[in-house]
Coordinates of C-alpha atoms in Angstrom, one line a residue:
M81 CA 78.2 76.9 78.2
L82 CA 76.7 79.2 75.5
V83 CA 80.0 81.0 75.2
E84 CA 81.7 77.7 74.4
L85 CA 79.1 76.8 71.9
F86 CA 79.5 80.1 70.1
A87 CA 83.3 79.6 70.1
A88 CA 82.9 76.1 68.7
A89 CA 80.7 77.3 65.9
A90 CA 83.3 79.9 65.1
H91 CA 86.0 77.2 65.0
G92 CA 83.8 75.2 62.6
C93 CA 83.9 78.2 60.2
R94 CA 87.7 78.4 60.1
D95 CA 89.3 78.5 56.7
R96 CA 85.8 78.6 55.1
S97 CA 84.0 81.7 56.3
P98 CA 86.3 84.4 57.9
L99 CA 83.3 86.7 58.2
T100 CA 81.2 84.3 60.2
Q101 CA 84.1 83.1 62.2
R102 CA 85.0 86.7 63.2
L103 CA 81.3 87.6 64.0
L104 CA 80.9 84.5 66.2
N105 CA 84.2 85.0 68.0
D106 CA 83.4 88.6 68.8
A107 CA 79.8 87.6 69.8
A108 CA 81.3 85.0 72.2
E109 CA 83.5 87.6 73.8
D110 CA 80.6 90.0 74.0
L111 CA 78.5 87.3 75.6
R112 CA 81.2 86.6 78.1
R113 CA 81.1 90.3 79.1
G114 CA 77.3 90.3 79.4
G115 CA 76.9 92.6 76.4
V116 CA 74.0 92.9 73.9
T117 CA 74.6 89.2 72.8
A118 CA 73.4 88.1 76.2
R119 CA 70.1 89.9 75.7
I120 CA 69.8 88.4 72.2
T121 CA 70.4 84.9 73.5
A122 CA 68.2 85.1 76.6
G123 CA 66.2 81.9 76.7
S124 CA 68.8 80.0 74.8
E125 CA 71.2 79.5 77.7
R126 CA 70.5 75.8 78.1
D127 CA 70.6 74.9 74.4
R128 CA 72.4 71.7 73.6
E129 CA 75.3 71.5 71.1
G130 CA 73.2 70.0 68.3
T131 CA 71.0 73.1 68.1
V132 CA 74.0 75.2 67.2
P133 CA 73.0 78.5 68.8
G134 CA 76.0 80.2 67.2
L135 CA 74.8 79.5 63.7
R136 CA 71.3 80.5 64.6
F137 CA 72.7 83.8 65.8
A138 CA 74.7 84.3 62.6
G139 CA 71.7 83.4 60.5
A140 CA 69.5 85.9 62.4
V141 CA 72.0 88.7 61.8
H142 CA 72.4 87.7 58.1
R143 CA 68.7 87.9 57.7
L144 CA 68.7 91.5 59.1
V145 CA 71.2 92.4 56.4
L146 CA 69.2 90.6 53.6
E147 CA 66.0 92.4 54.7
G148 CA 67.8 95.8 54.5
R149 CA 67.5 96.5 58.2
A150 CA 71.2 96.8 58.9
P151 CA 72.7 99.1 56.2
G152 CA 75.8 99.9 58.3
L153 CA 76.6 96.2 58.6
A154 CA 75.7 95.3 55.0
K155 CA 78.9 96.8 53.7
H156 CA 80.7 93.8 55.2
Y157 CA 78.4 91.2 53.6
P158 CA 79.3 90.0 50.1
S159 CA 75.9 88.4 49.7
V160 CA 74.5 92.0 49.3
G161 CA 77.6 93.4 47.5
G162 CA 79.7 94.3 50.5
Q163 CA 83.4 93.7 51.3
P164 CA 84.4 92.4 54.8
D165 CA 86.6 94.6 56.9
L166 CA 87.0 92.2 59.8
P167 CA 88.7 94.5 62.3
R168 CA 85.7 96.9 62.0
L169 CA 83.0 94.2 61.8
W170 CA 81.9 94.1 65.4
E171 CA 82.0 97.9 65.7
D172 CA 79.6 98.2 62.8
A173 CA 77.5 95.2 64.0
L174 CA 76.7 96.7 67.4
P175 CA 74.3 99.4 66.3
A176 CA 72.2 96.8 64.4
L177 CA 72.4 94.3 67.3
N178 CA 71.2 96.9 69.8
E179 CA 68.4 98.3 67.6
H180 CA 67.1 94.8 66.7
A181 CA 67.9 92.8 69.8
D182 CA 64.3 91.8 70.5
R183 CA 63.8 90.8 66.9
L184 CA 67.0 88.8 66.9
R185 CA 66.2 87.1 70.2
Q186 CA 62.8 86.0 68.9
R187 CA 64.3 84.6 65.7
M188 CA 66.8 82.6 67.8
L189 CA 64.0 81.2 69.9
D190 CA 61.6 80.5 67.0
T191 CA 64.0 79.0 64.3
V192 CA 66.2 76.1 63.7
V193 CA 69.2 75.9 61.5
Q194 CA 68.2 75.1 57.9
T195 CA 71.2 74.6 55.7
N196 CA 69.4 73.0 52.8
E197 CA 72.6 72.8 50.8
P198 CA 72.1 72.0 47.1
G199 CA 75.8 71.0 46.8
R200 CA 74.9 67.7 48.7
S201 CA 73.0 66.6 45.5
A202 CA 76.5 65.8 44.0
P203 CA 77.4 63.0 46.4
L204 CA 73.8 62.0 46.6
Y205 CA 73.7 61.6 42.8
G206 CA 76.8 59.3 42.9
G207 CA 75.4 57.3 45.8
L208 CA 72.1 56.8 44.1
M209 CA 73.9 55.5 41.0
V210 CA 75.8 53.0 43.1
A211 CA 72.7 51.9 45.0
A212 CA 70.6 51.4 41.9
Q213 CA 73.3 49.4 40.2
E214 CA 74.3 47.3 43.2
A215 CA 70.7 46.4 43.9
A216 CA 70.3 45.4 40.3
K217 CA 73.4 43.1 40.4
A218 CA 72.1 41.5 43.6
A219 CA 68.8 40.8 41.9
G220 CA 70.4 39.4 38.7
R221 CA 69.1 42.3 36.6
Q222 CA 71.0 43.9 33.7
V223 CA 69.4 47.4 34.1
P224 CA 69.7 49.5 37.2
F225 CA 66.6 49.9 39.4
C226 CA 64.4 53.0 39.2
V227 CA 64.6 54.9 42.5
R228 CA 61.9 56.1 44.9
L229 CA 63.6 58.8 47.1
L230 CA 62.4 59.4 50.7
E231 CA 64.2 62.2 52.5
V232 CA 64.0 62.7 56.3
G233 CA 64.8 66.2 57.4
A234 CA 64.2 67.6 53.9
S235 CA 64.0 71.3 54.9
G236 CA 62.9 73.0 51.7
G237 CA 63.3 69.8 49.6
L238 CA 66.1 71.2 47.4
N239 CA 67.9 67.8 47.3
L240 CA 64.8 65.9 46.2
R241 CA 65.5 66.4 42.5
P242 CA 69.1 65.0 41.9
H243 CA 68.1 63.7 38.5
H244 CA 67.2 67.2 37.4
V245 CA 70.6 68.7 38.2
G246 CA 73.6 68.9 35.9
Y247 CA 77.0 67.6 37.2
R248 CA 80.0 69.0 35.3
L249 CA 82.7 66.2 35.2
D250 CA 85.7 66.4 32.9
D251 CA 84.4 67.4 29.5
T252 CA 80.9 66.3 30.0
V253 CA 77.8 67.0 32.1
L254 CA 76.1 64.1 33.9
G255 CA 72.4 64.2 34.9
D256 CA 70.5 67.0 33.2
P257 CA 72.8 69.1 31.0
D258 CA 70.0 71.7 30.5
S259 CA 69.3 72.1 34.2
L260 CA 69.0 75.5 35.8
L261 CA 71.4 74.1 38.5
T262 CA 74.7 72.8 37.2
L263 CA 77.3 71.8 39.9
D264 CA 81.0 71.2 39.7
P265 CA 81.2 68.2 42.1
E266 CA 85.0 68.6 42.6
W267 CA 85.2 64.8 42.9
T268 CA 88.5 63.1 43.7
G269 CA 88.1 59.6 42.3
R270 CA 84.7 58.4 40.9
P271 CA 81.8 56.5 42.4
P272 CA 82.0 52.7 41.8
A273 CA 79.2 52.8 39.2
D274 CA 78.7 53.0 35.5
L275 CA 78.0 56.7 35.0
S276 CA 76.8 56.3 31.5
H277 CA 73.5 55.0 32.9
R278 CA 70.7 57.4 33.5
L279 CA 69.4 57.9 37.0
R280 CA 65.7 57.3 36.9
V281 CA 63.7 58.7 39.8
V282 CA 60.1 57.6 39.8
G283 CA 58.9 58.9 43.2
R284 CA 60.0 61.6 45.7
A285 CA 58.8 62.6 49.1
G286 CA 60.2 64.4 52.1
C287 CA 59.4 65.4 55.7
D288 CA 60.7 67.9 58.2
L289 CA 59.6 69.1 61.6
N290 CA 59.9 72.6 60.3
P291 CA 59.5 72.4 56.5
V292 CA 60.5 75.5 54.5
D293 CA 58.1 76.6 51.7
V294 CA 60.6 77.7 49.0
S295 CA 57.8 79.1 46.9
T296 CA 57.5 82.0 49.3
K297 CA 59.7 85.0 49.9
D298 CA 59.9 84.2 53.6
G299 CA 61.1 80.6 52.8
R300 CA 63.7 81.8 50.4
L301 CA 65.0 84.4 52.9
H302 CA 65.1 81.8 55.7
L303 CA 67.3 79.4 53.7
S304 CA 69.4 82.2 52.4
S305 CA 70.1 83.6 55.8
F306 CA 72.0 80.4 56.8
V307 CA 74.4 80.5 53.9
W308 CA 77.6 82.1 55.1
A309 CA 77.6 85.5 53.4
D310 CA 81.2 85.4 52.2
Q311 CA 80.7 82.0 50.4
L312 CA 79.4 83.3 47.1
D313 CA 79.7 79.9 45.4
R314 CA 77.2 78.5 47.9
W315 CA 75.1 81.6 47.5
N316 CA 74.9 81.2 43.8
R317 CA 74.1 77.5 44.1
L318 CA 71.2 78.3 46.3
R319 CA 69.8 80.9 44.0
D320 CA 69.9 78.4 41.1
A321 CA 68.4 75.6 43.3
L322 CA 65.6 77.8 44.2
D323 CA 64.9 78.7 40.6
L324 CA 64.9 74.9 39.8
A325 CA 62.5 74.2 42.6
A326 CA 60.1 76.8 41.2
T327 CA 59.9 74.7 38.0
D328 CA 59.7 71.3 39.7
P329 CA 57.9 71.7 43.0
V330 CA 58.0 68.9 45.6
K331 CA 56.0 69.3 48.8
V332 CA 57.8 68.6 52.1
E333 CA 55.4 67.3 54.7
R334 CA 55.4 68.6 58.3
S335 CA 56.0 65.4 60.3
A336 CA 58.4 63.7 62.7
G337 CA 60.7 61.3 60.8
P338 CA 59.7 57.9 62.3
E339 CA 56.0 58.3 61.9
W340 CA 56.3 59.6 58.3
L341 CA 58.8 57.0 57.4
A342 CA 56.6 54.2 58.7
K343 CA 53.8 55.4 56.5
Q344 CA 55.9 55.8 53.4
L345 CA 57.6 52.4 53.8
A346 CA 54.2 50.6 54.3
R347 CA 53.7 51.1 50.6
V348 CA 55.9 48.7 48.7
E349 CA 56.6 49.2 44.9
R350 CA 57.7 46.3 42.8
D351 CA 60.8 46.7 40.6
V352 CA 61.7 50.0 42.4
L353 CA 64.5 50.6 44.8
T354 CA 63.3 52.6 47.7
V355 CA 66.0 54.9 49.1
V356 CA 65.8 56.5 52.5
W357 CA 68.1 59.6 52.5
H358 CA 69.2 62.1 55.1
S359 CA 72.0 64.6 55.2
V360 CA 73.4 66.6 58.2
V361 CA 70.2 65.8 60.1
W362 CA 71.3 63.3 62.8
Q363 CA 72.6 65.9 65.2
Y364 CA 69.1 67.6 65.4
V365 CA 67.2 64.3 66.1
S366 CA 66.3 63.3 69.6
P367 CA 67.7 60.0 70.9
A368 CA 64.1 58.7 71.2
D369 CA 63.3 59.5 67.5
R370 CA 66.7 58.0 66.4
A371 CA 65.8 54.7 68.1
M372 CA 62.3 54.8 66.6
G373 CA 63.6 55.6 63.2
R374 CA 66.1 52.7 63.4
A375 CA 63.3 50.3 64.4
V376 CA 61.0 51.4 61.5
L377 CA 63.9 50.9 59.0
A378 CA 64.8 47.5 60.5
D379 CA 61.2 46.3 60.1
A380 CA 61.1 47.4 56.5
A381 CA 64.5 45.9 55.8
A382 CA 63.4 42.6 57.1
K383 CA 60.6 42.6 54.5
A384 CA 62.8 43.7 51.5
T385 CA 63.1 41.3 48.6
P386 CA 65.2 41.3 45.4
T387 CA 62.3 42.8 43.5
T388 CA 61.4 45.3 46.3
P389 CA 64.9 46.3 47.6
L390 CA 65.5 49.0 50.2
A391 CA 68.5 51.3 50.7
L392 CA 69.7 53.7 53.4
L393 CA 71.9 56.5 52.0
V394 CA 73.2 59.1 54.5
F395 CA 75.7 62.0 54.5
E396 CA 76.6 62.7 58.1
P397 CA 79.6 63.8 60.1
R398 CA 82.1 61.2 61.4
R399 CA 84.1 62.3 64.4
E400 CA 86.7 59.6 63.9
I401 CA 87.7 61.1 60.5
D402 CA 88.3 64.6 61.8
Y403 CA 84.7 65.8 61.5
K404 CA 84.5 65.0 57.7
F405 CA 81.2 64.0 56.4
A406 CA 80.8 60.4 55.1
L407 CA 78.4 59.1 52.5
M408 CA 77.3 55.7 53.7
L409 CA 75.1 53.1 52.0
K410 CA 73.2 50.0 53.2
L411 CA 71.2 47.8 50.9
W412 CA 68.7 45.1 51.7
P413 CA 68.2 42.2 51.1
A414 CA 71.6 42.3 49.4
G415 CA 73.4 42.8 52.8
I416 CA 75.7 45.5 51.3
S417 CA 77.1 48.0 53.8
L418 CA 79.6 50.6 52.5
S419 CA 81.2 53.9 53.2
L420 CA 81.5 55.4 49.8
G421 CA 83.7 58.4 50.6
V422 CA 84.1 61.6 52.5
G423 CA 83.7 65.3 51.9
E424 CA 82.9 68.7 53.2
G425 CA 79.6 69.3 54.9
H426 CA 78.2 71.2 52.0
G427 CA 78.8 68.2 49.7
I428 CA 81.5 69.8 47.5
P429 CA 84.4 68.8 47.3
F430 CA 84.0 65.0 47.8
T431 CA 86.5 62.1 47.7
W432 CA 85.3 58.7 46.6
N433 CA 86.9 55.9 48.7
V434 CA 84.9 52.7 49.2
T435 CA 85.4 50.9 52.5
P436 CA 83.1 48.8 54.8
W437 CA 80.6 50.7 56.8
E438 CA 81.2 49.6 60.3

């Protein structure tokens, strides 16, 4: 089973990260033969698909490189200035894997995948603009609602400041043109919203079972290790997002989603749109917590009014559209339910295409 999960993770990297794909394919074959990868993954044999053990392995190896513990392997990693030589990758990886097998095994057992991808702020920004304006229309208002953003599975909280990011679009920059983080959203089409309005965020909060403190060296290393080392655009985005977070800190609370969400939604703010947001989180959530979360949201939705509206905005994979990631919006009490478009799992590029959310 573990061999198949490694192979599936490698397949997921195709055309996007040749380095990670080759590492995981070679690790899967080594695992099949009972090599050092079997020692490293001891204790993870019964992992379910949603825990993506292959990506945990790749992240643990990348962290070795980032910490300077694998100089022979570092020459293949662009994140530290290397140049991949894929036919020699596994040969150069083996000394590091054997030397640090116990460290790698412990990291696999102790950590979860944390891809707190700042590129997802691009579709989030567009989705929030749509939500604020649609809620205003439904309430008969001329001005879009201010937004209170609540993120479940927030990791390091890097996507809790979409209004402080710049978004380069044609010959202008939306959002904050002076931001430390400026994204090229690579949008096909445009969100169904008036982009000349300013997104006003008046409250932010997030929770995670394993929050990452991005103010610490360990937290920054943790998030960096899960960026595929040959995707330098993502690497640079993360560096800029971490710099932005240092100037605009937002604490992520250690909590399970349903309990935290119930506490947050118990506080109702008049003339503010409360938006519950999560991205690439659903696969990690237990069925019991999924059901509890839906119940908490349904209870709050039943109490929403035109002056205290509620929205759910999610960016999650959809199997029926070839594993693309869909941005989906529900609004209460307006009764609006839309799929706004699809994109890559890292948020960029993204295609806007509004259809009913079924």
